Short mmCIF file of N, CA and C in Angstrom, two decimals:
data_model
loop_
_atom_site.label_atom_id
_atom_site.label_comp_id
_atom_site.label_asym_id
_atom_site.label_seq_id
_atom_site.Cartn_x
_atom_site.Cartn_y
_atom_site.Cartn_z
N MET A 3 5.51 109.47 149.63
CA MET A 3 5.99 108.12 149.59
C MET A 3 7.37 108.07 148.91
N CYS A 4 8.32 107.44 149.51
CA CYS A 4 9.65 107.34 148.96
C CYS A 4 10.01 105.94 148.67
N TYR A 5 10.85 105.75 147.66
CA TYR A 5 11.34 104.40 147.26
C TYR A 5 12.83 104.43 147.08
N VAL A 6 13.42 103.29 147.31
CA VAL A 6 14.82 103.01 146.87
C VAL A 6 14.69 101.81 145.98
N TYR A 7 15.53 101.77 144.97
CA TYR A 7 15.48 100.71 143.99
C TYR A 7 16.69 99.84 144.07
N ILE A 8 16.44 98.53 143.98
CA ILE A 8 17.54 97.60 144.05
C ILE A 8 17.43 96.71 142.82
N MET A 9 18.51 96.72 142.07
CA MET A 9 18.59 95.93 140.85
C MET A 9 19.60 94.77 141.01
N LEU A 10 19.15 93.60 140.64
CA LEU A 10 20.03 92.37 140.66
C LEU A 10 20.26 92.11 139.21
N SER A 11 21.50 91.80 138.86
CA SER A 11 21.85 91.63 137.42
C SER A 11 22.74 90.44 137.15
N ASP A 12 22.78 90.08 135.84
CA ASP A 12 23.66 89.05 135.32
C ASP A 12 24.16 89.45 133.99
N THR A 13 25.39 89.87 133.83
CA THR A 13 25.92 90.27 132.60
C THR A 13 26.30 89.09 131.64
N GLY A 14 26.42 87.96 132.24
CA GLY A 14 26.81 86.79 131.33
C GLY A 14 28.26 86.66 131.13
N THR A 15 29.10 87.35 131.86
CA THR A 15 30.55 87.22 131.70
C THR A 15 30.99 85.84 132.29
N LEU A 16 32.25 85.55 131.95
CA LEU A 16 32.88 84.29 132.38
C LEU A 16 32.83 84.25 133.90
N PHE A 17 33.21 85.37 134.56
CA PHE A 17 33.16 85.46 136.04
C PHE A 17 31.82 85.20 136.59
N THR A 18 30.82 85.86 136.06
CA THR A 18 29.43 85.75 136.61
C THR A 18 28.94 84.28 136.29
N THR A 19 29.32 83.71 135.15
CA THR A 19 28.87 82.37 134.83
C THR A 19 29.46 81.33 135.88
N MET A 20 30.67 81.57 136.29
CA MET A 20 31.32 80.70 137.26
C MET A 20 30.58 80.82 138.59
N ILE A 21 30.27 82.09 139.02
CA ILE A 21 29.53 82.32 140.25
C ILE A 21 28.15 81.59 140.22
N LYS A 22 27.48 81.79 139.08
CA LYS A 22 26.13 81.15 138.97
C LYS A 22 26.20 79.65 139.02
N LYS A 23 27.27 79.05 138.53
CA LYS A 23 27.36 77.65 138.64
C LYS A 23 27.48 77.19 140.10
N TYR A 24 28.13 77.98 140.92
CA TYR A 24 28.28 77.67 142.36
C TYR A 24 27.01 78.06 143.13
N THR A 25 26.42 79.24 142.94
CA THR A 25 25.34 79.68 143.71
C THR A 25 23.99 79.09 143.24
N LYS A 26 23.93 78.70 142.05
CA LYS A 26 22.63 78.29 141.44
C LYS A 26 21.56 79.39 141.44
N ALA A 27 21.99 80.67 141.65
CA ALA A 27 21.06 81.79 141.65
C ALA A 27 21.16 82.49 140.29
N PRO A 28 20.00 83.04 139.87
CA PRO A 28 20.01 83.64 138.50
C PRO A 28 20.70 84.99 138.37
N TYR A 29 20.91 85.67 139.56
CA TYR A 29 21.59 86.97 139.50
C TYR A 29 22.65 86.99 140.49
N ASN A 30 23.78 87.64 140.15
CA ASN A 30 24.96 87.66 141.05
C ASN A 30 25.52 89.01 141.32
N HIS A 31 24.87 90.07 140.95
CA HIS A 31 25.28 91.50 141.20
C HIS A 31 24.10 92.32 141.68
N ALA A 32 24.34 93.13 142.78
CA ALA A 32 23.37 93.93 143.33
C ALA A 32 23.82 95.38 143.30
N SER A 33 22.83 96.28 142.96
CA SER A 33 23.07 97.70 142.92
C SER A 33 21.93 98.50 143.55
N ILE A 34 22.16 99.67 143.99
CA ILE A 34 21.15 100.44 144.64
C ILE A 34 20.99 101.79 143.86
N SER A 35 19.78 102.26 143.82
CA SER A 35 19.50 103.52 143.05
C SER A 35 18.40 104.27 143.83
N PHE A 36 18.39 105.58 143.65
CA PHE A 36 17.35 106.38 144.33
C PHE A 36 16.36 106.90 143.26
N ASP A 37 16.49 106.61 142.01
CA ASP A 37 15.57 107.01 140.96
C ASP A 37 15.07 105.85 140.16
N PRO A 38 13.82 105.83 139.67
CA PRO A 38 13.23 104.72 139.01
C PRO A 38 13.86 104.50 137.57
N GLN A 39 14.57 105.45 137.02
CA GLN A 39 15.21 105.30 135.77
C GLN A 39 16.58 104.74 135.90
N LEU A 40 17.05 104.51 137.15
CA LEU A 40 18.38 103.95 137.46
C LEU A 40 19.47 104.77 136.84
N LYS A 41 19.25 106.12 136.79
CA LYS A 41 20.33 106.97 136.19
C LYS A 41 21.54 106.95 137.05
N GLU A 42 21.38 106.87 138.33
CA GLU A 42 22.51 106.75 139.25
C GLU A 42 22.37 105.54 140.05
N MET A 43 23.25 104.57 139.86
CA MET A 43 23.30 103.38 140.65
C MET A 43 24.66 103.22 141.29
N TYR A 44 24.65 102.60 142.45
CA TYR A 44 25.89 102.45 143.14
C TYR A 44 26.09 100.99 143.58
N SER A 45 27.32 100.58 143.61
CA SER A 45 27.57 99.21 144.00
C SER A 45 29.18 99.04 144.21
N PHE A 46 29.49 97.75 144.36
CA PHE A 46 30.90 97.36 144.36
C PHE A 46 31.09 96.43 143.24
N GLY A 47 32.03 96.72 142.39
CA GLY A 47 32.23 95.94 141.16
C GLY A 47 33.43 96.36 140.40
N ARG A 48 33.41 96.24 139.05
CA ARG A 48 34.50 96.60 138.24
C ARG A 48 34.63 98.17 138.18
N LYS A 49 35.85 98.59 138.44
CA LYS A 49 36.14 100.06 138.34
C LYS A 49 36.24 100.44 136.86
N HIS A 50 36.76 99.46 136.05
CA HIS A 50 36.87 99.74 134.62
C HIS A 50 36.23 98.61 133.90
N PRO A 51 35.29 98.84 133.00
CA PRO A 51 34.60 97.78 132.24
C PRO A 51 35.44 96.69 131.71
N LYS A 52 36.59 96.93 131.24
CA LYS A 52 37.41 95.91 130.60
C LYS A 52 38.31 95.14 131.52
N ASN A 53 38.30 95.49 132.80
CA ASN A 53 39.16 94.82 133.76
C ASN A 53 38.42 94.31 134.96
N PRO A 54 38.15 93.01 134.90
CA PRO A 54 37.35 92.38 136.01
C PRO A 54 38.13 92.24 137.37
N LEU A 55 39.49 92.47 137.33
CA LEU A 55 40.32 92.31 138.50
C LEU A 55 40.40 93.55 139.32
N ASN A 56 40.14 94.70 138.75
CA ASN A 56 40.22 95.96 139.49
C ASN A 56 38.76 96.39 139.96
N GLY A 57 38.53 95.97 141.23
CA GLY A 57 37.21 96.26 141.79
C GLY A 57 37.23 97.13 142.92
N GLY A 58 36.00 97.71 143.20
CA GLY A 58 35.86 98.65 144.33
C GLY A 58 34.48 99.32 144.26
N PHE A 59 34.39 100.46 144.93
CA PHE A 59 33.10 101.24 144.94
C PHE A 59 32.94 101.84 143.54
N VAL A 60 31.71 101.69 142.98
CA VAL A 60 31.47 102.33 141.67
C VAL A 60 30.13 102.98 141.59
N LYS A 61 30.15 104.03 140.93
CA LYS A 61 28.88 104.73 140.44
C LYS A 61 28.62 104.14 139.10
N GLU A 62 27.56 103.28 138.98
CA GLU A 62 27.38 102.60 137.72
C GLU A 62 26.58 103.42 136.72
N ASP A 63 27.02 103.46 135.52
CA ASP A 63 26.44 104.19 134.41
C ASP A 63 26.00 103.17 133.37
N ILE A 64 24.70 103.00 133.16
CA ILE A 64 24.14 102.00 132.28
C ILE A 64 24.77 102.21 130.87
N TRP A 65 24.87 103.50 130.43
CA TRP A 65 25.25 103.85 129.07
C TRP A 65 26.70 103.82 128.77
N SER A 66 27.60 103.95 129.78
CA SER A 66 28.99 104.06 129.45
C SER A 66 29.84 103.09 130.30
N GLY A 67 29.27 102.47 131.32
CA GLY A 67 29.95 101.62 132.23
C GLY A 67 29.99 100.17 131.78
N THR A 68 30.17 99.28 132.78
CA THR A 68 30.20 97.83 132.47
C THR A 68 29.00 97.31 131.81
N PHE A 69 27.83 97.78 132.17
CA PHE A 69 26.61 97.31 131.53
C PHE A 69 26.56 97.57 129.99
N SER A 70 27.12 98.69 129.62
CA SER A 70 27.10 99.07 128.20
C SER A 70 27.89 98.04 127.35
N ARG A 71 28.85 97.29 127.98
CA ARG A 71 29.60 96.34 127.29
C ARG A 71 28.86 94.94 127.09
N TYR A 72 27.78 94.89 127.87
CA TYR A 72 27.04 93.59 127.90
C TYR A 72 25.50 93.87 127.64
N PRO A 73 25.15 94.12 126.41
CA PRO A 73 23.79 94.49 126.04
C PRO A 73 22.70 93.42 126.27
N ASP A 74 23.20 92.19 126.54
CA ASP A 74 22.22 91.08 126.89
C ASP A 74 21.99 90.84 128.36
N THR A 75 22.51 91.79 129.15
CA THR A 75 22.40 91.74 130.61
C THR A 75 20.93 91.50 130.95
N THR A 76 20.67 90.51 131.90
CA THR A 76 19.35 90.30 132.38
C THR A 76 19.37 90.86 133.84
N CYS A 77 18.17 91.28 134.25
CA CYS A 77 18.08 91.84 135.59
C CYS A 77 16.68 91.67 136.17
N VAL A 78 16.62 91.95 137.47
CA VAL A 78 15.38 92.04 138.16
C VAL A 78 15.40 93.28 139.01
N ILE A 79 14.40 94.05 139.00
CA ILE A 79 14.41 95.41 139.71
C ILE A 79 13.27 95.40 140.69
N TYR A 80 13.62 95.85 141.93
CA TYR A 80 12.66 95.90 142.97
C TYR A 80 12.63 97.30 143.50
N LYS A 81 11.53 97.64 144.13
CA LYS A 81 11.48 98.90 144.89
C LYS A 81 11.12 98.59 146.27
N LEU A 82 11.66 99.41 147.20
CA LEU A 82 11.44 99.24 148.60
C LEU A 82 10.91 100.57 149.17
N ARG A 83 9.69 100.55 149.79
CA ARG A 83 9.17 101.75 150.36
C ARG A 83 9.95 102.10 151.62
N VAL A 84 10.39 103.34 151.67
CA VAL A 84 11.18 103.87 152.74
C VAL A 84 10.66 105.23 153.13
N SER A 85 11.11 105.73 154.27
CA SER A 85 10.70 107.05 154.67
C SER A 85 11.71 108.09 154.14
N GLU A 86 11.24 109.32 154.12
CA GLU A 86 12.14 110.47 153.66
C GLU A 86 13.34 110.52 154.56
N ARG A 87 13.21 110.28 155.85
CA ARG A 87 14.30 110.27 156.79
C ARG A 87 15.35 109.14 156.38
N GLN A 88 14.88 107.94 156.11
CA GLN A 88 15.72 106.85 155.72
C GLN A 88 16.49 107.17 154.42
N ILE A 89 15.81 107.83 153.48
CA ILE A 89 16.48 108.27 152.21
C ILE A 89 17.64 109.25 152.57
N ILE A 90 17.37 110.21 153.42
CA ILE A 90 18.39 111.14 153.84
C ILE A 90 19.57 110.45 154.49
N LYS A 91 19.25 109.41 155.36
CA LYS A 91 20.39 108.70 155.97
C LYS A 91 21.16 107.86 154.96
N MET A 92 20.43 107.16 154.03
CA MET A 92 21.15 106.50 153.04
C MET A 92 22.06 107.31 152.16
N LYS A 93 21.60 108.50 151.80
CA LYS A 93 22.38 109.37 150.92
C LYS A 93 23.54 109.92 151.76
N ARG A 94 23.37 110.11 153.05
CA ARG A 94 24.50 110.54 153.89
C ARG A 94 25.58 109.49 153.93
N VAL A 95 25.18 108.22 154.13
CA VAL A 95 26.10 107.05 154.12
C VAL A 95 26.75 106.94 152.75
N LEU A 96 26.00 107.01 151.70
CA LEU A 96 26.56 106.92 150.34
C LEU A 96 27.53 108.04 150.10
N HIS A 97 27.30 109.23 150.58
CA HIS A 97 28.20 110.35 150.33
C HIS A 97 29.64 110.01 150.92
N VAL A 98 29.69 109.30 152.04
CA VAL A 98 31.00 108.84 152.64
C VAL A 98 31.74 107.94 151.64
N PHE A 99 31.03 107.07 150.94
CA PHE A 99 31.54 106.21 149.98
C PHE A 99 32.09 107.03 148.75
N ILE A 100 31.29 107.90 148.32
CA ILE A 100 31.55 108.74 147.16
C ILE A 100 32.82 109.58 147.44
N LYS A 101 32.78 110.24 148.59
CA LYS A 101 33.93 111.16 149.00
C LYS A 101 35.22 110.38 149.15
N ASN A 102 35.16 109.15 149.65
CA ASN A 102 36.37 108.33 149.88
C ASN A 102 36.53 107.20 148.90
N ASN A 103 35.97 107.35 147.73
CA ASN A 103 35.98 106.38 146.68
C ASN A 103 37.25 105.53 146.50
N ASP A 104 38.39 106.18 146.57
CA ASP A 104 39.70 105.56 146.26
C ASP A 104 40.21 104.75 147.45
N LYS A 105 39.51 104.81 148.63
CA LYS A 105 39.98 104.09 149.83
C LYS A 105 39.22 102.73 149.96
N PHE A 106 38.28 102.41 149.08
CA PHE A 106 37.56 101.22 149.23
C PHE A 106 37.97 100.11 148.29
N LEU A 107 37.93 98.87 148.73
CA LEU A 107 38.42 97.75 147.98
C LEU A 107 37.24 96.76 147.80
N TYR A 108 37.42 95.88 146.83
CA TYR A 108 36.40 94.82 146.62
C TYR A 108 36.76 93.69 147.55
N ASN A 109 35.77 93.23 148.34
CA ASN A 109 35.98 92.20 149.37
C ASN A 109 35.75 90.79 148.83
N ILE A 110 36.75 90.34 148.02
CA ILE A 110 36.66 88.99 147.41
C ILE A 110 36.73 87.91 148.46
N LEU A 111 37.45 88.14 149.58
CA LEU A 111 37.49 87.11 150.67
C LEU A 111 36.11 87.08 151.30
N GLY A 112 35.37 88.18 151.36
CA GLY A 112 34.06 88.16 151.95
C GLY A 112 33.08 87.31 151.10
N VAL A 113 33.27 87.39 149.80
CA VAL A 113 32.44 86.49 148.90
C VAL A 113 32.73 85.02 149.17
N LEU A 114 34.05 84.72 149.36
CA LEU A 114 34.38 83.30 149.70
C LEU A 114 33.83 82.99 151.11
N GLY A 115 33.85 83.96 152.03
CA GLY A 115 33.30 83.70 153.39
C GLY A 115 31.81 83.29 153.38
N VAL A 116 31.00 84.00 152.51
CA VAL A 116 29.61 83.63 152.38
C VAL A 116 29.49 82.21 151.97
N SER A 117 30.39 81.81 151.06
CA SER A 117 30.27 80.42 150.52
C SER A 117 30.46 79.36 151.61
N ILE A 118 31.32 79.73 152.55
CA ILE A 118 31.61 78.72 153.67
C ILE A 118 30.82 79.10 154.95
N LYS A 119 29.93 80.11 154.86
CA LYS A 119 29.05 80.52 155.91
C LYS A 119 29.82 81.07 157.04
N GLU A 120 30.90 81.84 156.80
CA GLU A 120 31.76 82.42 157.82
C GLU A 120 32.05 83.86 157.38
N PRO A 121 31.56 84.81 158.20
CA PRO A 121 31.78 86.23 157.78
C PRO A 121 33.23 86.61 157.69
N VAL A 122 33.68 87.28 156.67
CA VAL A 122 34.97 87.78 156.54
C VAL A 122 34.84 89.27 156.18
N GLU A 123 35.21 90.09 157.12
CA GLU A 123 35.04 91.53 156.97
C GLU A 123 36.44 92.18 157.12
N PHE A 124 36.62 93.22 156.33
CA PHE A 124 37.81 94.07 156.38
C PHE A 124 37.27 95.54 156.36
N SER A 125 38.01 96.38 157.00
CA SER A 125 37.67 97.80 156.99
C SER A 125 37.76 98.31 155.54
N ASN A 126 36.83 99.05 155.15
CA ASN A 126 36.68 99.65 153.78
C ASN A 126 36.79 98.66 152.70
N SER A 127 36.23 97.48 152.86
CA SER A 127 36.14 96.49 151.85
C SER A 127 34.78 95.84 151.80
N TYR A 128 34.16 95.85 150.57
CA TYR A 128 32.82 95.31 150.42
C TYR A 128 32.71 94.55 149.14
N PHE A 129 31.71 93.68 149.03
CA PHE A 129 31.21 93.16 147.77
C PHE A 129 29.81 93.72 147.54
N CYS A 130 29.30 93.54 146.34
CA CYS A 130 28.04 94.25 145.91
C CYS A 130 26.89 94.15 146.91
N SER A 131 26.51 92.98 147.22
CA SER A 131 25.28 92.75 148.00
C SER A 131 25.55 93.16 149.47
N GLN A 132 26.81 92.98 149.90
CA GLN A 132 27.20 93.49 151.26
C GLN A 132 27.00 94.98 151.32
N PHE A 133 27.50 95.70 150.31
CA PHE A 133 27.42 97.13 150.20
C PHE A 133 25.95 97.61 150.28
N VAL A 134 25.06 96.98 149.46
CA VAL A 134 23.70 97.45 149.38
C VAL A 134 23.03 97.21 150.79
N ALA A 135 23.29 96.01 151.35
CA ALA A 135 22.72 95.65 152.70
C ALA A 135 23.26 96.62 153.76
N GLU A 136 24.52 97.05 153.60
CA GLU A 136 25.15 97.95 154.57
C GLU A 136 24.47 99.28 154.48
N ILE A 137 24.27 99.84 153.27
CA ILE A 137 23.57 101.12 153.12
C ILE A 137 22.18 101.10 153.77
N LEU A 138 21.49 100.05 153.54
CA LEU A 138 20.09 99.89 154.14
C LEU A 138 20.28 99.75 155.68
N ASN A 139 21.15 98.91 156.12
CA ASN A 139 21.28 98.68 157.53
C ASN A 139 21.62 99.87 158.29
N ARG A 140 22.61 100.72 157.85
CA ARG A 140 23.05 101.86 158.47
C ARG A 140 21.97 102.94 158.51
N SER A 141 20.92 102.81 157.71
CA SER A 141 19.80 103.72 157.61
C SER A 141 18.62 103.22 158.47
N GLY A 142 18.82 102.12 159.19
CA GLY A 142 17.79 101.60 160.03
C GLY A 142 16.80 100.64 159.35
N ILE A 143 17.19 100.12 158.15
CA ILE A 143 16.39 99.20 157.39
C ILE A 143 17.05 97.87 157.61
N LYS A 144 16.38 96.92 158.26
CA LYS A 144 16.89 95.62 158.44
C LYS A 144 16.00 94.64 157.83
N LEU A 145 16.42 94.11 156.68
CA LEU A 145 15.57 93.16 155.88
C LEU A 145 15.80 91.73 156.35
N TRP A 146 16.92 91.45 156.99
CA TRP A 146 17.27 90.08 157.41
C TRP A 146 17.90 90.06 158.76
N ASP A 147 17.86 88.94 159.37
CA ASP A 147 18.53 88.80 160.69
C ASP A 147 19.92 88.23 160.45
N LYS A 148 20.76 88.98 159.68
CA LYS A 148 22.10 88.52 159.44
C LYS A 148 22.99 89.75 159.14
N LEU A 149 24.21 89.56 159.29
CA LEU A 149 25.16 90.65 158.98
C LEU A 149 25.17 90.99 157.47
N PRO A 150 25.36 92.29 157.16
CA PRO A 150 25.43 92.66 155.72
C PRO A 150 26.50 91.81 154.98
N VAL A 151 27.63 91.46 155.62
CA VAL A 151 28.62 90.64 154.91
C VAL A 151 28.19 89.28 154.62
N MET A 152 27.01 88.84 155.06
CA MET A 152 26.54 87.50 154.79
C MET A 152 25.35 87.62 153.76
N VAL A 153 25.05 88.79 153.34
CA VAL A 153 23.84 88.93 152.42
C VAL A 153 24.32 88.72 150.95
N THR A 154 23.55 87.92 150.24
CA THR A 154 23.83 87.64 148.89
C THR A 154 22.76 88.28 147.94
N PRO A 155 23.00 88.40 146.64
CA PRO A 155 22.00 88.94 145.77
C PRO A 155 20.65 88.17 145.85
N ASP A 156 20.83 86.84 146.06
CA ASP A 156 19.65 86.04 146.13
C ASP A 156 18.79 86.31 147.39
N ASP A 157 19.43 86.84 148.45
CA ASP A 157 18.66 87.23 149.64
C ASP A 157 17.70 88.36 149.26
N PHE A 158 18.19 89.24 148.39
CA PHE A 158 17.25 90.36 147.99
C PHE A 158 16.05 89.78 147.18
N ARG A 159 16.42 88.83 146.26
CA ARG A 159 15.44 88.17 145.38
C ARG A 159 14.32 87.47 146.26
N ASN A 160 14.68 86.94 147.31
CA ASN A 160 13.82 86.21 148.17
C ASN A 160 13.29 86.96 149.33
N CYS A 161 13.42 88.28 149.30
CA CYS A 161 12.85 89.12 150.41
C CYS A 161 11.46 89.65 150.09
N ASP A 162 10.56 89.34 150.96
CA ASP A 162 9.12 89.65 150.78
C ASP A 162 8.81 91.14 150.97
N LYS A 163 9.82 91.92 151.50
CA LYS A 163 9.66 93.39 151.74
C LYS A 163 9.87 94.18 150.46
N LEU A 164 10.45 93.53 149.48
CA LEU A 164 10.81 94.23 148.22
C LEU A 164 9.67 93.95 147.17
N GLU A 165 9.31 94.91 146.46
CA GLU A 165 8.24 94.82 145.45
C GLU A 165 8.86 94.79 144.03
N LEU A 166 8.64 93.64 143.39
CA LEU A 166 9.16 93.43 142.07
C LEU A 166 8.43 94.36 141.04
N ILE A 167 9.31 95.07 140.24
CA ILE A 167 8.73 95.99 139.30
C ILE A 167 9.13 95.58 137.86
N TYR A 168 10.17 94.80 137.70
CA TYR A 168 10.61 94.38 136.36
C TYR A 168 11.48 93.24 136.40
N GLU A 169 11.45 92.38 135.46
CA GLU A 169 12.36 91.25 135.30
C GLU A 169 12.47 91.03 133.76
N GLY A 170 13.74 90.99 133.31
CA GLY A 170 13.96 90.83 131.88
C GLY A 170 15.38 91.40 131.47
N LYS A 171 15.44 91.72 130.15
CA LYS A 171 16.66 92.35 129.66
C LYS A 171 16.76 93.84 130.19
N LEU A 172 17.94 94.21 130.68
CA LEU A 172 18.11 95.51 131.24
C LEU A 172 17.78 96.56 130.27
N PHE A 173 18.17 96.41 129.01
CA PHE A 173 18.01 97.46 128.04
C PHE A 173 16.62 97.43 127.33
N GLU A 174 15.68 96.64 127.96
CA GLU A 174 14.31 96.66 127.57
C GLU A 174 13.45 97.17 128.66
N PHE A 175 13.98 97.62 129.73
CA PHE A 175 13.22 98.25 130.84
C PHE A 175 12.78 99.67 130.41
N LYS A 176 11.51 99.86 130.29
CA LYS A 176 10.93 101.09 129.73
C LYS A 176 11.48 102.36 130.27
N PRO A 177 11.53 102.51 131.66
CA PRO A 177 12.11 103.79 132.15
C PRO A 177 13.60 104.08 131.71
N ILE A 178 14.37 102.99 131.41
CA ILE A 178 15.67 103.24 130.84
C ILE A 178 15.59 103.63 129.37
N ILE A 179 14.78 102.95 128.64
CA ILE A 179 14.64 103.24 127.15
C ILE A 179 14.22 104.64 126.97
N GLN A 180 13.21 105.07 127.84
CA GLN A 180 12.67 106.44 127.68
C GLN A 180 13.66 107.52 128.00
N HIS A 181 14.74 107.18 128.75
CA HIS A 181 15.77 108.20 129.14
C HIS A 181 17.05 107.83 128.47
N MET A 182 17.07 107.16 127.36
CA MET A 182 18.29 106.87 126.63
C MET A 182 18.95 108.20 126.12
N PRO A 183 20.24 108.30 126.39
CA PRO A 183 20.92 109.47 125.87
C PRO A 183 20.89 109.52 124.31
N LYS A 184 20.71 110.74 123.79
CA LYS A 184 20.58 111.00 122.37
C LYS A 184 21.99 110.92 121.73
#
């Protein structure tokens, strides 16, 4: 049995607070991981924790990345049962992002497109939930009947195919605490 893990989060920054006022959703960032301790998570977001304007593809590190600057981050973590073949496909797609990291941009216009219900796509440009949906989609996992560019973090929260495993403060999630760096 294989699982992929999807974490939705809210760091409480000014930017995320503004998004929440508009969306009325509790979480505004989506990440994907292949391990239950979330040691390696991937998304589209801040490339540098102190600079919210420089965004793109990121390998998120809880202990030294953006999350480390926001210890009161709240989150919800889901697991999705997938086949071994789907994991292989997801990792193959992910490897393209890793290998070409510097070629990807944050799709801020795509975020605006979602708000007006009009898809706005650019080559090599993603926002967080679009990226996670794209990884799943390209691996044959279709959770919704919509384009990845129209998927929001709240779509994951309302998806009955995902199994809730945790909701609360990120740094109170037991598998993370148990693997805290010394």
